[in-house]
């Protein structure tokens, strides 16, 4: 949390709230340290059930996407700069050198012009400049939950290559966990509560992502 959260006026305002809900134990402990024990609570993000496709439906979807015989690496979540999507695309040439049958399936919905406009342009330009048009599928529509789950369930691994973020927890990674696919993430505090469940990448750079 920012240092200015400890300003007396801010703490007084927080103390008057009926409930302060946080998604990580670190944030709960921080509130307690500031004397906000009475109205603070930990509300962990859940892994909720999603309807998954049958093997036959998965095969049909692969065929429709032209991904038969491909080893799919997926990304998931809103298209925002801090999600590390550009770094994931930049990692693909190194991944393809070791795994020529790899394909990056990016299920990353447009959020807003301010958040996603420039990011999508950067992604498309990088895909083109690296000659990855046949190795990357970018799905930026806001799809129903079942469709998102069906797409990312095709992946051997769903990568969350986040860069710098002050968020305490990731809702997107919970969806990926529900599909049963393996999860890889950069070593950031936002994923600390998933230690031992996911695969931690060695760092945040494209080289680190490719190696991991």
Short mmCIF file of C-alpha atoms in Angstrom, two decimals:
data_model
loop_
_atom_site.label_atom_id
_atom_site.label_comp_id
_atom_site.label_asym_id
_atom_site.label_seq_id
_atom_site.Cartn_x
_atom_site.Cartn_y
_atom_site.Cartn_z
CA UNK A 1 0.00 0.00 0.00
CA UNK A 2 1.25 3.54 -0.68
CA UNK A 3 2.95 5.41 2.16
CA UNK A 4 0.28 8.13 2.10
CA UNK A 5 -2.24 5.52 3.32
CA UNK A 6 -0.68 6.04 6.76
CA UNK A 7 -1.68 9.70 6.81
CA UNK A 8 -3.77 10.27 10.00
CA UNK A 9 -6.72 11.64 8.05
CA UNK A 10 -6.69 8.62 5.75
CA UNK A 11 -6.51 6.18 8.65
CA UNK A 12 -9.37 7.98 10.40
CA UNK A 13 -11.50 7.70 7.26
CA UNK A 14 -10.68 3.99 6.92
CA UNK A 15 -11.57 3.42 10.57
CA UNK A 16 -15.07 4.76 9.90
CA UNK A 17 -15.75 2.23 7.13
CA UNK A 18 -18.13 -0.59 8.04
CA UNK A 19 -15.74 -3.14 6.56
CA UNK A 20 -12.32 -3.12 4.92
CA UNK A 21 -11.96 -6.17 2.66
CA UNK A 22 -8.55 -7.29 1.42
CA UNK A 23 -7.48 -10.27 -0.69
CA UNK A 24 -4.11 -11.10 0.87
CA UNK A 25 -2.89 -11.86 4.37
CA UNK A 26 -0.06 -9.36 3.90
CA UNK A 27 -2.63 -6.59 3.38
CA UNK A 28 -4.62 -7.79 6.40
CA UNK A 29 -1.53 -7.70 8.58
CA UNK A 30 -0.74 -4.23 7.25
CA UNK A 31 -4.18 -2.95 8.25
CA UNK A 32 -3.79 -4.51 11.69
CA UNK A 33 -0.40 -2.83 12.06
CA UNK A 34 -2.14 0.49 11.37
CA UNK A 35 -4.65 -0.21 14.13
CA UNK A 36 -7.54 -1.19 11.87
CA UNK A 37 -8.28 -4.61 13.38
CA UNK A 38 -11.92 -3.95 14.23
CA UNK A 39 -13.29 -3.53 10.72
CA UNK A 40 -10.84 -5.38 8.49
CA UNK A 41 -11.25 -8.87 7.06
CA UNK A 42 -9.49 -11.24 4.69
CA UNK A 43 -11.59 -12.34 1.72
CA UNK A 44 -9.46 -14.66 -0.42
CA UNK A 45 -10.26 -14.84 -4.12
CA UNK A 46 -11.91 -18.15 -4.91
CA UNK A 47 -11.31 -20.74 -7.61
CA UNK A 48 -14.87 -21.23 -8.77
CA UNK A 49 -16.24 -24.06 -10.94
CA UNK A 50 -16.50 -23.49 -14.69
CA UNK A 51 -18.07 -25.66 -17.36
CA UNK A 52 -15.25 -27.34 -19.27
CA UNK A 53 -15.54 -28.76 -22.81
CA UNK A 54 -15.45 -32.47 -23.58
CA UNK A 55 -12.48 -33.98 -25.41
CA UNK A 56 -14.54 -34.01 -28.60
CA UNK A 57 -15.43 -30.34 -28.19
CA UNK A 58 -11.79 -29.51 -27.56
CA UNK A 59 -10.76 -31.32 -30.75
CA UNK A 60 -13.39 -29.42 -32.71
CA UNK A 61 -12.20 -26.11 -31.28
CA UNK A 62 -8.58 -26.90 -32.10
CA UNK A 63 -9.58 -27.67 -35.66
CA UNK A 64 -11.64 -24.49 -35.95
CA UNK A 65 -8.63 -22.47 -34.77
CA UNK A 66 -6.23 -24.36 -37.05
CA UNK A 67 -4.19 -25.56 -34.08
CA UNK A 68 -4.12 -29.30 -34.67
CA UNK A 69 -0.79 -30.74 -33.55
CA UNK A 70 0.26 -27.53 -31.82
CA UNK A 71 1.59 -27.25 -28.27
CA UNK A 72 -0.43 -24.34 -26.99
CA UNK A 73 0.85 -21.72 -24.57
CA UNK A 74 -1.91 -19.37 -23.47
CA UNK A 75 -2.28 -16.03 -21.75
CA UNK A 76 -5.48 -14.84 -20.11
CA UNK A 77 -6.91 -11.67 -18.60
CA UNK A 78 -7.61 -8.10 -19.59
CA UNK A 79 -5.22 -6.51 -22.08
CA UNK A 80 -3.20 -4.08 -19.99
CA UNK A 81 0.48 -3.06 -20.13
CA UNK A 82 1.39 -4.45 -16.69
CA UNK A 83 0.21 -7.94 -17.69
CA UNK A 84 3.48 -8.59 -19.56
CA UNK A 85 1.81 -9.62 -22.81
CA UNK A 86 4.42 -7.83 -24.91
CA UNK A 87 7.19 -9.68 -23.07
CA UNK A 88 5.36 -12.96 -23.71
CA UNK A 89 5.26 -12.28 -27.45
CA UNK A 90 8.95 -11.30 -27.37
CA UNK A 91 9.72 -14.64 -25.69
CA UNK A 92 8.15 -16.65 -28.51
CA UNK A 93 11.13 -16.75 -30.93
CA UNK A 94 13.28 -18.41 -28.24
CA UNK A 95 10.45 -20.79 -27.33
CA UNK A 96 9.96 -21.72 -30.99
CA UNK A 97 13.66 -22.53 -31.38
CA UNK A 98 13.25 -25.28 -28.78
CA UNK A 99 9.62 -26.11 -29.56
CA UNK A 100 8.83 -25.45 -33.24
CA UNK A 101 5.27 -26.71 -32.74
CA UNK A 102 4.48 -24.12 -30.03
CA UNK A 103 1.64 -21.66 -30.54
CA UNK A 104 0.74 -18.68 -28.37
CA UNK A 105 -3.01 -18.33 -27.79
CA UNK A 106 -3.67 -14.94 -26.22
CA UNK A 107 -7.12 -14.72 -24.65
CA UNK A 108 -6.83 -11.12 -23.53
CA UNK A 109 -9.97 -9.01 -23.69
CA UNK A 110 -9.97 -5.34 -24.58
CA UNK A 111 -10.59 -3.28 -21.43
CA UNK A 112 -10.78 0.31 -22.65
CA UNK A 113 -9.12 2.58 -25.16
CA UNK A 114 -6.97 4.10 -22.43
CA UNK A 115 -5.88 0.75 -21.00
CA UNK A 116 -5.78 -1.43 -24.12
CA UNK A 117 -5.53 0.74 -27.25
CA UNK A 118 -1.80 1.37 -27.32
CA UNK A 119 -1.09 -2.08 -25.88
CA UNK A 120 -2.93 -3.87 -28.68
CA UNK A 121 -1.10 -1.78 -31.27
CA UNK A 122 2.25 -2.68 -29.68
CA UNK A 123 1.33 -6.36 -29.61
CA UNK A 124 0.26 -6.43 -33.25
CA UNK A 125 3.35 -4.54 -34.38
CA UNK A 126 5.65 -6.87 -32.42
CA UNK A 127 3.94 -9.99 -33.75
CA UNK A 128 4.44 -8.68 -37.28
CA UNK A 129 8.02 -7.48 -36.79
CA UNK A 130 9.09 -10.82 -35.29
CA UNK A 131 7.40 -12.80 -38.07
CA UNK A 132 5.03 -14.52 -35.64
CA UNK A 133 1.77 -14.11 -37.53
CA UNK A 134 1.43 -17.89 -37.89
CA UNK A 135 2.55 -18.58 -34.32
CA UNK A 136 0.30 -16.26 -32.33
CA UNK A 137 -3.48 -15.98 -32.09
CA UNK A 138 -4.73 -12.81 -30.40
CA UNK A 139 -8.32 -12.97 -29.15
CA UNK A 140 -9.26 -9.54 -27.78
CA UNK A 141 -13.06 -9.87 -27.65
CA UNK A 142 -14.79 -9.96 -24.28
CA UNK A 143 -16.05 -13.53 -24.42
CA UNK A 144 -18.45 -15.39 -22.12
CA UNK A 145 -16.77 -17.16 -19.22
CA UNK A 146 -17.43 -20.63 -20.70
CA UNK A 147 -15.76 -19.66 -23.98
CA UNK A 148 -12.71 -18.29 -22.17
CA UNK A 149 -12.40 -21.49 -20.15
CA UNK A 150 -12.75 -23.61 -23.29
CA UNK A 151 -9.98 -21.69 -25.03
CA UNK A 152 -7.43 -21.70 -22.22
CA UNK A 153 -8.17 -25.35 -21.41
CA UNK A 154 -6.52 -26.15 -24.77
CA UNK A 155 -3.18 -24.99 -23.38
CA UNK A 156 -0.44 -27.11 -21.88
CA UNK A 157 0.48 -24.09 -19.82
CA UNK A 158 -1.18 -20.73 -19.14
CA UNK A 159 1.40 -18.03 -18.52
CA UNK A 160 0.86 -14.94 -16.40
CA UNK A 161 3.94 -12.86 -17.31
CA UNK A 162 2.99 -9.84 -15.18
CA UNK A 163 5.51 -7.05 -14.86
CA UNK A 164 5.12 -4.29 -12.24
CA UNK A 165 1.82 -4.22 -10.37
CA UNK A 166 0.60 -3.18 -6.93
CA UNK A 167 -2.41 -5.51 -7.10
CA UNK A 168 -2.63 -7.94 -4.20
CA UNK A 169 -4.18 -10.92 -5.98
CA UNK A 170 -5.14 -12.07 -9.46
CA UNK A 171 -8.68 -13.11 -10.37
CA UNK A 172 -7.58 -14.14 -13.88
CA UNK A 173 -5.24 -16.83 -12.59
CA UNK A 174 -8.15 -18.40 -10.67
CA UNK A 175 -9.99 -18.99 -13.94
CA UNK A 176 -6.92 -20.68 -15.39
CA UNK A 177 -6.56 -22.87 -12.30
CA UNK A 178 -10.14 -24.01 -12.72
CA UNK A 179 -9.38 -25.39 -16.19
CA UNK A 180 -6.75 -27.79 -14.89
CA UNK A 181 -4.01 -26.46 -17.16
CA UNK A 182 -0.54 -25.92 -15.72
CA UNK A 183 0.14 -22.34 -14.64
CA UNK A 184 3.41 -20.38 -14.92
CA UNK A 185 3.83 -16.89 -13.49
CA UNK A 186 6.50 -14.30 -12.97
CA UNK A 187 7.93 -14.12 -9.41
CA UNK A 188 5.85 -11.19 -8.16
CA UNK A 189 4.04 -10.72 -4.81
CA UNK A 190 0.64 -10.85 -6.56
CA UNK A 191 1.20 -14.60 -7.02
CA UNK A 192 2.67 -15.26 -3.57
CA UNK A 193 -0.48 -16.97 -2.33
CA UNK A 194 -0.17 -19.53 -5.15
CA UNK A 195 3.33 -20.72 -4.24
CA UNK A 196 3.54 -24.47 -4.62
CA UNK A 197 0.52 -24.59 -6.92
CA UNK A 198 1.95 -22.80 -9.93
CA UNK A 199 5.34 -22.79 -11.65
CA UNK A 200 7.37 -19.66 -10.86
CA UNK A 201 9.33 -18.28 -13.80
CA UNK A 202 12.93 -17.19 -13.09
CA UNK A 203 12.20 -13.53 -13.84
CA UNK A 204 10.15 -11.05 -15.84
CA UNK A 205 12.18 -10.52 -19.02
CA UNK A 206 11.38 -12.25 -22.32
CA UNK A 207 14.49 -14.42 -21.85
CA UNK A 208 13.34 -15.42 -18.35
CA UNK A 209 9.87 -16.26 -19.63
CA UNK A 210 11.22 -18.35 -22.49
CA UNK A 211 13.61 -20.21 -20.18
CA UNK A 212 10.88 -20.90 -17.64
#
